[in-house]
PDB file of C-alpha atoms in Angstrom:
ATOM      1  CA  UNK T   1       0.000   0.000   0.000  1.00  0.00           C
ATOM      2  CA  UNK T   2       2.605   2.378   0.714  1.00  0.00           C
ATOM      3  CA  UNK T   3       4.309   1.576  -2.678  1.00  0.00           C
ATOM      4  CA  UNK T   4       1.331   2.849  -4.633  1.00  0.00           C
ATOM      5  CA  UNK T   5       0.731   6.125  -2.256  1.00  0.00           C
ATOM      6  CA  UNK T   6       4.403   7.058  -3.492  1.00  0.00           C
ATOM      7  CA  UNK T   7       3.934   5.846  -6.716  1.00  0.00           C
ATOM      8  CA  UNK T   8       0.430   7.979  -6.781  1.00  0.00           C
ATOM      9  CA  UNK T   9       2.196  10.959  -5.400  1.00  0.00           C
ATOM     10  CA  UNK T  10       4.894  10.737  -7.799  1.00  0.00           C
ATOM     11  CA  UNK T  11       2.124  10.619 -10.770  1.00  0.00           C
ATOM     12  CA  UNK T  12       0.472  13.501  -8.831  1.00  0.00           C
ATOM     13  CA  UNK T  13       4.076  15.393  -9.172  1.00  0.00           C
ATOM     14  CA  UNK T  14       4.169  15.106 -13.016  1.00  0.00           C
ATOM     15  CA  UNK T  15       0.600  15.871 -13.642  1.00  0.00           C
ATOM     16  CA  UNK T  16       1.561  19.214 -11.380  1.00  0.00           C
ATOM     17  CA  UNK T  17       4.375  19.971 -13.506  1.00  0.00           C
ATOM     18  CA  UNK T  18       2.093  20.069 -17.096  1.00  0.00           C
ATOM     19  CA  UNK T  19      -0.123  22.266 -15.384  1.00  0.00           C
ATOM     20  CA  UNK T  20       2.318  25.112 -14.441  1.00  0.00           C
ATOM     21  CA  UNK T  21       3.038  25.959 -17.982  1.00  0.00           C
ATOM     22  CA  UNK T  22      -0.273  25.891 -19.417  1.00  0.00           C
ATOM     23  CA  UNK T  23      -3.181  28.741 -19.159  1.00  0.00           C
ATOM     24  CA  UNK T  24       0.246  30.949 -18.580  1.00  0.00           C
ATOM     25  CA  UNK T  25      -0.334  34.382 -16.463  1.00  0.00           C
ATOM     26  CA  UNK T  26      -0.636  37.917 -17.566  1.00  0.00           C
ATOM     27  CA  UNK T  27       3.284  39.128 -18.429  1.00  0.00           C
ATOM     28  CA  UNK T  28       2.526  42.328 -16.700  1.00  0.00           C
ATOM     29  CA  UNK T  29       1.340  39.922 -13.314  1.00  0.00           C
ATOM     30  CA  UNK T  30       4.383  37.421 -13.641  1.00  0.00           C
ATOM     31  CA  UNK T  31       7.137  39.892 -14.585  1.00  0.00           C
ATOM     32  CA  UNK T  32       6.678  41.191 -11.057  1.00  0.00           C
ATOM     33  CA  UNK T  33       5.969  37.934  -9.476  1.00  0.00           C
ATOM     34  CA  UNK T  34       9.409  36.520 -10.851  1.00  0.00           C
ATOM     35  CA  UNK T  35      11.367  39.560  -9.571  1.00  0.00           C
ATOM     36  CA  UNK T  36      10.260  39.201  -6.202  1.00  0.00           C
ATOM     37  CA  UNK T  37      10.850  35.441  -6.109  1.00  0.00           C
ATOM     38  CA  UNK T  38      14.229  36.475  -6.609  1.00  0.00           C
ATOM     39  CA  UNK T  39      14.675  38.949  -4.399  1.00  0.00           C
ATOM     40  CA  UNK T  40      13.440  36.139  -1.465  1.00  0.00           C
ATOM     41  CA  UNK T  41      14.923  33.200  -2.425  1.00  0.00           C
ATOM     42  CA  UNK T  42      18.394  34.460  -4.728  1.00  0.00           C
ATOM     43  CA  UNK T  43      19.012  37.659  -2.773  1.00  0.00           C
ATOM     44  CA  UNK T  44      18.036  36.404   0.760  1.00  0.00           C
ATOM     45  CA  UNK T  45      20.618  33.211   0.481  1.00  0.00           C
ATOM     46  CA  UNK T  46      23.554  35.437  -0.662  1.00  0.00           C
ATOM     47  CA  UNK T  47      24.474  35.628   3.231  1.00  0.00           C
ATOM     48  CA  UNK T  48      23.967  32.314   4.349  1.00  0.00           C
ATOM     49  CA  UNK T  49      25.940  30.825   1.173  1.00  0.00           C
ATOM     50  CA  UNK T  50      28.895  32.981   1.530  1.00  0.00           C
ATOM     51  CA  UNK T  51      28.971  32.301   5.079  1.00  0.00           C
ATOM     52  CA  UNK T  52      28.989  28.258   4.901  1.00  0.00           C
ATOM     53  CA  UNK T  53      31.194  27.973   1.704  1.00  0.00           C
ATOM     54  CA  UNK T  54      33.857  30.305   2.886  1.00  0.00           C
ATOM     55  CA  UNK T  55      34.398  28.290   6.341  1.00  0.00           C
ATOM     56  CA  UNK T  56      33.782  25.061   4.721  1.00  0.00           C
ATOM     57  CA  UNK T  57      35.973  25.583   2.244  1.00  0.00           C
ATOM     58  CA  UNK T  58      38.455  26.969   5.214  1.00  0.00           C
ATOM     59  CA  UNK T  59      37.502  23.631   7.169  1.00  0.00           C
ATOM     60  CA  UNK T  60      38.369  21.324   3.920  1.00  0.00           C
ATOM     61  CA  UNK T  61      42.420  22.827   3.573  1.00  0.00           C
ATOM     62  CA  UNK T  62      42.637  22.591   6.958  1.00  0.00           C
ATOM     63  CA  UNK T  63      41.566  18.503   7.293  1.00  0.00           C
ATOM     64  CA  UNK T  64      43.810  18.210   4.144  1.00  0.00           C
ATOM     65  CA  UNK T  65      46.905  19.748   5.733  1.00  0.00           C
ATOM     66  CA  UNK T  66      46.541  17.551   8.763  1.00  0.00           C
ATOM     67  CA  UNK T  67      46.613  14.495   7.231  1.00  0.00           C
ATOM     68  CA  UNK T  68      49.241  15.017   4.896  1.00  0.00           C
ATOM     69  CA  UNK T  69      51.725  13.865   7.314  1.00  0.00           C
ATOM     70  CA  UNK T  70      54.408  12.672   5.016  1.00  0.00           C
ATOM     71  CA  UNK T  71      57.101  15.642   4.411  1.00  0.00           C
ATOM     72  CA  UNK T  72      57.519  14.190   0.945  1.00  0.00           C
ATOM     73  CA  UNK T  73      53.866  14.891  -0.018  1.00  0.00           C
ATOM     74  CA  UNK T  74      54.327  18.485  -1.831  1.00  0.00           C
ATOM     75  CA  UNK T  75      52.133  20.851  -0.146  1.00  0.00           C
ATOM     76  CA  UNK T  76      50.566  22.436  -2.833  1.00  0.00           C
ATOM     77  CA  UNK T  77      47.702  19.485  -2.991  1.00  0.00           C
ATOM     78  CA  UNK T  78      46.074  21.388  -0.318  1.00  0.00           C
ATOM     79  CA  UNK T  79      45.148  23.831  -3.149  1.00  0.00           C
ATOM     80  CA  UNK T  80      44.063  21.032  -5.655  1.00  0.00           C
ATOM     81  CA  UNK T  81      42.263  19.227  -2.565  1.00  0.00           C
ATOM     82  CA  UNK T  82      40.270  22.404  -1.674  1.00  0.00           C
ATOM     83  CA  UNK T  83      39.526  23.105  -5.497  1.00  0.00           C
ATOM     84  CA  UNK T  84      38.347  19.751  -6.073  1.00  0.00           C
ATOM     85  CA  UNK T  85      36.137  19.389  -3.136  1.00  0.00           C
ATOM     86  CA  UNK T  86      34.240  22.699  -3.688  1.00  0.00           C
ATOM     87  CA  UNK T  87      33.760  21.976  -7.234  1.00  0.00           C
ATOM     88  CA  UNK T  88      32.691  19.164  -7.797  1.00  0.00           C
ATOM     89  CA  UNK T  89      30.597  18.298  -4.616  1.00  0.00           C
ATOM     90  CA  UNK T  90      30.645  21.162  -1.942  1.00  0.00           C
ATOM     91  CA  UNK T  91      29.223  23.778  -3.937  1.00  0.00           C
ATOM     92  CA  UNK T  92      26.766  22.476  -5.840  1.00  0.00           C
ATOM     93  CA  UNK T  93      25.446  19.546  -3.760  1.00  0.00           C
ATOM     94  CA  UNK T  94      26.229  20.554  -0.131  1.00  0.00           C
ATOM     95  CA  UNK T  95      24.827  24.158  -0.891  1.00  0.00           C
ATOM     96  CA  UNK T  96      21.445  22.949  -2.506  1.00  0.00           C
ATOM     97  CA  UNK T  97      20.832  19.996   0.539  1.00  0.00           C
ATOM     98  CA  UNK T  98      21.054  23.272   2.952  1.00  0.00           C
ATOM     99  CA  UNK T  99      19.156  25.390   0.502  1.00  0.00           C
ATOM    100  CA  UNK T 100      16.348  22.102   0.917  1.00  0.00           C
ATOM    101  CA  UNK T 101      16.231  23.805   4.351  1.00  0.00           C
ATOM    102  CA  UNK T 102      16.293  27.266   3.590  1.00  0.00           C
ATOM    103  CA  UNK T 103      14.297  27.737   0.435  1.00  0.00           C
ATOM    104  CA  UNK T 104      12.144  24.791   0.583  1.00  0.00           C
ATOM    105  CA  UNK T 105      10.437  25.406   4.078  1.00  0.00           C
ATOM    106  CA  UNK T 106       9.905  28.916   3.367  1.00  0.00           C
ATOM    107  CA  UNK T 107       8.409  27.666  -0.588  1.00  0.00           C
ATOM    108  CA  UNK T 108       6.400  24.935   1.361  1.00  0.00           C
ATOM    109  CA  UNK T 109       4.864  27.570   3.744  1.00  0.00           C
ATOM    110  CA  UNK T 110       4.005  30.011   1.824  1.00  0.00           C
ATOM    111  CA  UNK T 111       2.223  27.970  -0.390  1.00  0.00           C
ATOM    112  CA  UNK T 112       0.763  25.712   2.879  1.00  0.00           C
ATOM    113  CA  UNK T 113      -0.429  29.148   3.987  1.00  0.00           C
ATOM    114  CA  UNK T 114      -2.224  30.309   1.373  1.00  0.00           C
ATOM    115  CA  UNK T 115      -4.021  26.790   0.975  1.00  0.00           C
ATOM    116  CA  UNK T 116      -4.930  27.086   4.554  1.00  0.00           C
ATOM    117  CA  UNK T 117      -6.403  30.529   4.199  1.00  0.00           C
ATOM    118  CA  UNK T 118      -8.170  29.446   1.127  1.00  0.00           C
ATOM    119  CA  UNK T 119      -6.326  32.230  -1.283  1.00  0.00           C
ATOM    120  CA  UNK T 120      -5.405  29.365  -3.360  1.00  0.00           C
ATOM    121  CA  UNK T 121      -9.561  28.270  -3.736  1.00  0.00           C
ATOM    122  CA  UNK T 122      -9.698  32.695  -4.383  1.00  0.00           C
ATOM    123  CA  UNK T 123      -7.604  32.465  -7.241  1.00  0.00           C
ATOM    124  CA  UNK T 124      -9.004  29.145  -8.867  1.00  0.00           C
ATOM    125  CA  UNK T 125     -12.373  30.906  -8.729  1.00  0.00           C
ATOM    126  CA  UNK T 126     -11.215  34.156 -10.341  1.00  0.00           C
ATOM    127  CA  UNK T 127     -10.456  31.929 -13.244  1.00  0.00           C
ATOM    128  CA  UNK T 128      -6.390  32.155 -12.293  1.00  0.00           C
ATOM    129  CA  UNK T 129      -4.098  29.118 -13.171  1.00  0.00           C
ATOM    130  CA  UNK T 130      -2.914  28.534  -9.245  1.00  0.00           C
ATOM    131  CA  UNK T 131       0.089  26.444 -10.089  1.00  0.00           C
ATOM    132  CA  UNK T 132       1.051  29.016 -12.892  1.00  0.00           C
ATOM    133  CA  UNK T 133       0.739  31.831 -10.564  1.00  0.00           C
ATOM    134  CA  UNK T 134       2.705  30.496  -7.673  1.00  0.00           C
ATOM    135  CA  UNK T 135       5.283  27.736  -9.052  1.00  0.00           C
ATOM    136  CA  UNK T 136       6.462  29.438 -12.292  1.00  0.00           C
ATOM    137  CA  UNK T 137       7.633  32.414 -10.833  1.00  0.00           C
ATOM    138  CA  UNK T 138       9.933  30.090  -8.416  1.00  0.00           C
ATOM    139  CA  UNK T 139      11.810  27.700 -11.699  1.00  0.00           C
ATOM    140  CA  UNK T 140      12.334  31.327 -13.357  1.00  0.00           C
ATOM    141  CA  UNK T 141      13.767  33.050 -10.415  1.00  0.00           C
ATOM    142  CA  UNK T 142      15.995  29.716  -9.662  1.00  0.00           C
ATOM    143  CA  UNK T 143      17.238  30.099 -13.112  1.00  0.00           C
ATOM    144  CA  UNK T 144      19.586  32.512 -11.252  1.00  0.00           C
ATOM    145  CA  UNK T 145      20.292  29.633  -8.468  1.00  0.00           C
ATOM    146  CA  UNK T 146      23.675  29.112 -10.785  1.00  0.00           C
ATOM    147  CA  UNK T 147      24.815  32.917  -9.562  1.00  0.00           C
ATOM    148  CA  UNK T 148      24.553  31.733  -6.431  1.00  0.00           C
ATOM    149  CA  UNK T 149      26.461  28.603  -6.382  1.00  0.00           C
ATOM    150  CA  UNK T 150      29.366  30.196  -8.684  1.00  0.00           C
ATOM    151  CA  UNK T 151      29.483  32.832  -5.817  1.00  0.00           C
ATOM    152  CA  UNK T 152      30.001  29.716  -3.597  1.00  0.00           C
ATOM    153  CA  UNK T 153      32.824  27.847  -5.298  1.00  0.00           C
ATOM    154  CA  UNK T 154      34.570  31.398  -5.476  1.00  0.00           C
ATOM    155  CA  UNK T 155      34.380  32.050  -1.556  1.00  0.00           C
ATOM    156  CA  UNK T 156      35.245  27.984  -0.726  1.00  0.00           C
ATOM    157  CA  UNK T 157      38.337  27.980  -2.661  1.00  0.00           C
ATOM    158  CA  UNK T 158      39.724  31.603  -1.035  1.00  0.00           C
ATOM    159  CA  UNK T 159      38.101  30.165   2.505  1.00  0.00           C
ATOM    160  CA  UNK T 160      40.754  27.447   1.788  1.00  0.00           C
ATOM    161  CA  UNK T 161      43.407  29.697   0.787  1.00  0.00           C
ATOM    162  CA  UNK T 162      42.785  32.057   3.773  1.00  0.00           C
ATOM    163  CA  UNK T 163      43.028  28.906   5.840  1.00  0.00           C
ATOM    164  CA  UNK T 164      45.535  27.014   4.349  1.00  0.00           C
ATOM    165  CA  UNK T 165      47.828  30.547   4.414  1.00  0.00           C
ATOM    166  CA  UNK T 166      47.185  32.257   7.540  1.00  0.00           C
ATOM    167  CA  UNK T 167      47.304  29.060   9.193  1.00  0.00           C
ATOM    168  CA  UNK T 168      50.699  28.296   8.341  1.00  0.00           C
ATOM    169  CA  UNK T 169      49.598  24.898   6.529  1.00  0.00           C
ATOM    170  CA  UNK T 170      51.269  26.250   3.174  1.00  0.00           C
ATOM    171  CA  UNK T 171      52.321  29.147   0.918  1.00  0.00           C
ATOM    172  CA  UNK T 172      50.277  31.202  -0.990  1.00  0.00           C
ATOM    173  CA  UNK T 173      52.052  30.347  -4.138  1.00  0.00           C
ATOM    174  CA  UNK T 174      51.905  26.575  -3.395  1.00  0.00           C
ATOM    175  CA  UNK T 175      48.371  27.101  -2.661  1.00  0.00           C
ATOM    176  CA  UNK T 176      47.449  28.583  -6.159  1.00  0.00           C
ATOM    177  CA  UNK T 177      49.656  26.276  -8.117  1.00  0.00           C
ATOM    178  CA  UNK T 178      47.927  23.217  -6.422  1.00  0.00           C
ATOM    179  CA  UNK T 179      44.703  24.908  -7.235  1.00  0.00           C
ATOM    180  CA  UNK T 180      45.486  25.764 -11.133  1.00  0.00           C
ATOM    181  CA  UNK T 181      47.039  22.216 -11.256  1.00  0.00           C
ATOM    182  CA  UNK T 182      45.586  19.684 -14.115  1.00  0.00           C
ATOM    183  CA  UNK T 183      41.928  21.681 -13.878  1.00  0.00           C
ATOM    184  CA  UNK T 184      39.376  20.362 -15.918  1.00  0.00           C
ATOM    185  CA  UNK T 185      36.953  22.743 -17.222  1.00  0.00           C
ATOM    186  CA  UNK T 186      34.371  20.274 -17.811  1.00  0.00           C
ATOM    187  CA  UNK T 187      34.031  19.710 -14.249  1.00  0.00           C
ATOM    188  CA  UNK T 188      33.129  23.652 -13.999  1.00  0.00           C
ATOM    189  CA  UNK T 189      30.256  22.927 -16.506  1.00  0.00           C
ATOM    190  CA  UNK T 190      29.464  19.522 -14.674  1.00  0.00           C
ATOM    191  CA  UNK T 191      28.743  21.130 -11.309  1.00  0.00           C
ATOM    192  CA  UNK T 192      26.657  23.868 -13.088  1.00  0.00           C
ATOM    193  CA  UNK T 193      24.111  20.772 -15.051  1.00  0.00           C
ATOM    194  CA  UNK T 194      23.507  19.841 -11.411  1.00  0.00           C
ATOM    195  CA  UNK T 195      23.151  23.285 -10.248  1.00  0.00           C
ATOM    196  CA  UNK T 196      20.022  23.460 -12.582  1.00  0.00           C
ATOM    197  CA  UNK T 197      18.499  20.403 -11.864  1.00  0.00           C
ATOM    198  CA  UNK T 198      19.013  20.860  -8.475  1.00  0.00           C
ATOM    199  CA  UNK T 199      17.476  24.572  -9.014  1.00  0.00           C
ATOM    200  CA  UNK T 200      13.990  22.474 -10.459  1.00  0.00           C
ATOM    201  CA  UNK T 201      13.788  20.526  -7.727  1.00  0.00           C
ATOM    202  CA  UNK T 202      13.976  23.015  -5.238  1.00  0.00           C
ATOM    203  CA  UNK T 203      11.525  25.156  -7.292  1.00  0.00           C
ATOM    204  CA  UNK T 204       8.556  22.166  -7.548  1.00  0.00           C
ATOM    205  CA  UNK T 205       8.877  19.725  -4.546  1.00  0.00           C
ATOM    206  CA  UNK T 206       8.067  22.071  -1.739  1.00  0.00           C
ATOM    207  CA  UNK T 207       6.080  23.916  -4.038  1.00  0.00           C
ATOM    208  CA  UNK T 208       4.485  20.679  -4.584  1.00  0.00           C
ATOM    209  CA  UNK T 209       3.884  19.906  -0.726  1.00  0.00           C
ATOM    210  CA  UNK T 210       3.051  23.262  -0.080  1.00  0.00           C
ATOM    211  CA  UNK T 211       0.148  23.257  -2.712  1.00  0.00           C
ATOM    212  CA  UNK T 212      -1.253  19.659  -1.768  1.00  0.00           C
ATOM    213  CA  UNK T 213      -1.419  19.895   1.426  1.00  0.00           C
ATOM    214  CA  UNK T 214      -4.404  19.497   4.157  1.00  0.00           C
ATOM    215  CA  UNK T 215      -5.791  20.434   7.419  1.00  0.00           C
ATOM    216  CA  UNK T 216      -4.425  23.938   9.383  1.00  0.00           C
ATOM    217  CA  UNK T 217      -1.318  25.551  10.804  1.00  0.00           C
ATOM    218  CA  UNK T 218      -0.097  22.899  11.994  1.00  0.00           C
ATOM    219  CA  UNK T 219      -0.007  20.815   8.740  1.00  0.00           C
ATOM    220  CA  UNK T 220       1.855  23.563   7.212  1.00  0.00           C
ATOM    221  CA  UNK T 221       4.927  22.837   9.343  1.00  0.00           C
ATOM    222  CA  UNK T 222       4.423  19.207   9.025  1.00  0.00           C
ATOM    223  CA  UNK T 223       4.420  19.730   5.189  1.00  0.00           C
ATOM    224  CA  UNK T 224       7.833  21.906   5.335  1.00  0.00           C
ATOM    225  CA  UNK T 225       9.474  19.058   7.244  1.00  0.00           C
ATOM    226  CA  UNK T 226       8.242  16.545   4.864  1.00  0.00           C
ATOM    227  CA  UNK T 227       9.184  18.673   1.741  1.00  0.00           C
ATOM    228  CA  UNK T 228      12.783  19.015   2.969  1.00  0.00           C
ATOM    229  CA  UNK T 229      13.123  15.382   3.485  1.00  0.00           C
ATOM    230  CA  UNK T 230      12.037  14.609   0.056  1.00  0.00           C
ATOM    231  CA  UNK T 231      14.183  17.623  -1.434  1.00  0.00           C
ATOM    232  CA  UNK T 232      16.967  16.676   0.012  1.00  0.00           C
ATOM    233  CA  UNK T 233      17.012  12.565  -1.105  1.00  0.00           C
ATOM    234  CA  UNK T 234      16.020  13.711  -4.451  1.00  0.00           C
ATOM    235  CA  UNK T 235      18.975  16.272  -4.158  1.00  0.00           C
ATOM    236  CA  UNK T 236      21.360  13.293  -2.934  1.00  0.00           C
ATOM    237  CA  UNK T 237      19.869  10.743  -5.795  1.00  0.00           C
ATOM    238  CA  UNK T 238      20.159  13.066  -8.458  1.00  0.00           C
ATOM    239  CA  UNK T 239      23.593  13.739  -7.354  1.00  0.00           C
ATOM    240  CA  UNK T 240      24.518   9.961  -7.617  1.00  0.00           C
ATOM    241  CA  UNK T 241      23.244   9.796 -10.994  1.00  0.00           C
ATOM    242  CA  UNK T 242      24.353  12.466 -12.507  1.00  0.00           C
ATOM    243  CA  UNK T 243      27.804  12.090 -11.815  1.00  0.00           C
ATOM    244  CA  UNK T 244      27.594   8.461 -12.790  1.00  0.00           C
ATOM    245  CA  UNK T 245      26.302  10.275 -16.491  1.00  0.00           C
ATOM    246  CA  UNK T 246      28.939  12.659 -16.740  1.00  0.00           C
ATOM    247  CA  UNK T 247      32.332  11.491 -14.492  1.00  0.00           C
ATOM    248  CA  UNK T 248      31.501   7.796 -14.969  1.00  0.00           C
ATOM    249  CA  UNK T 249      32.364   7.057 -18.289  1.00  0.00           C
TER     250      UNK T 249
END
């Protein structure tokens, strides 16, 4: 039985996502719906981003110097350590998992919210597309989600070289050499393909909880928890896959 309530709810998820770009709203309506979904959710996570990645990425040159407890280990692969890590998995995947936590519950409860005060039921009658009105504004506005995370790998790599330098772990020109050294630009373009599907996901499955949802206030918060959850292992699964498509071969 539970098998065919998730199998149900993921139908439910793809029927949602055909109706968000049919019956589309009013340009003049949306153009200022999508600029203040960006101002909340691309603007407002500029702190907390730069925050995390630059002490994460201070955190990750630091574990790297530590263990590199052979003196014949050159010190410059604290550099290409750091580079690595926030590239290819810190930025992009780390950042999006919190972002589950951030975004999501405050995309779940607005939504919730307005179900519970029956604005949702207000706009149906007026003859508005509700999932148009609410959800597309969100995938446009997290079309810019790529800013954010680019802004991220930036800030963990000089985290790491503020680290790795003021803490006496290496030199600033070992640092940069180790962090210029045999760099792939595909993985630059790799970490940005999951940026955006990670951005979609973020955009529809608390939107999707948030819309679906039942009952009162207390649902609502119930339905954020729930909505992370489910963001974050469809973060985590995407993750797997995706670099099995792109590294793997």
């Amino acid at each position: 039985m539970m098998l065919i309530r998730y199998l149900s709810q993921v139908g439910r998820y793809f029927l949602m996502l055909r109706e968000i770009f049919i019956k589309q709203t009013k340009w003049s309506v949306m153009k200022k719906l999508i600029f203040k979904e960006i101002d909340d959710l691309i603007i407002d996570s500029l702190g907390i981003v730069a925050f995390i990645s630059f002490f994460v990425g201070g955190v990750v040159a630091i574990q790297t110097a530590l263990n590199l407890t052979n003196p014949l280990i050159p010190k410059y692969l604290i550099g290409f350590a750091t580079r690595q890590s926030v590239i290819l998995e810190f930025a992009p995947t780390f950042i999006s998992v919190i972002m589950a936590g951030k975004m999501g519950s405050f995309i779940t409860s607005s939504i919730g919210t307005m179900r519970v005060t029956e604005q949702i039921d207000a706009l149906e009658v007026m003859g508005v597309n509700s999932l148009n009105y609410l959800v597309f504004p969100k995938i446009i506005a997290l079309l810019m989600y790529p800013f954010l995370i680019g802004i991220s790998m930036f800030l963990g790599v000089l985290g790491g070289w503020m680290a790795g330098v003021y803490g006496g772990f290496t030199s600033s020109d070992e640092f940069i050499l180790g962090a210029q050294m045999e760099f792939i630009p595909f993985h630059i373009v790799y970490a940005f393909i999951k940026t955006l599907i990670f951005a979609m996901l973020l955009a529809t499955i608390p939107s999707f909880h948030g819309y679906y949802m039942k009952g009162g206030a207390l649902e609502v918060g119930k339905a954020s928890t729930v909505s992370f959850v489910w963001t974050s292992v469809s973060i985590i699964l995407f993750n797997y896959i995706l670099t099995q498509l792109l590294l793997g071969s």
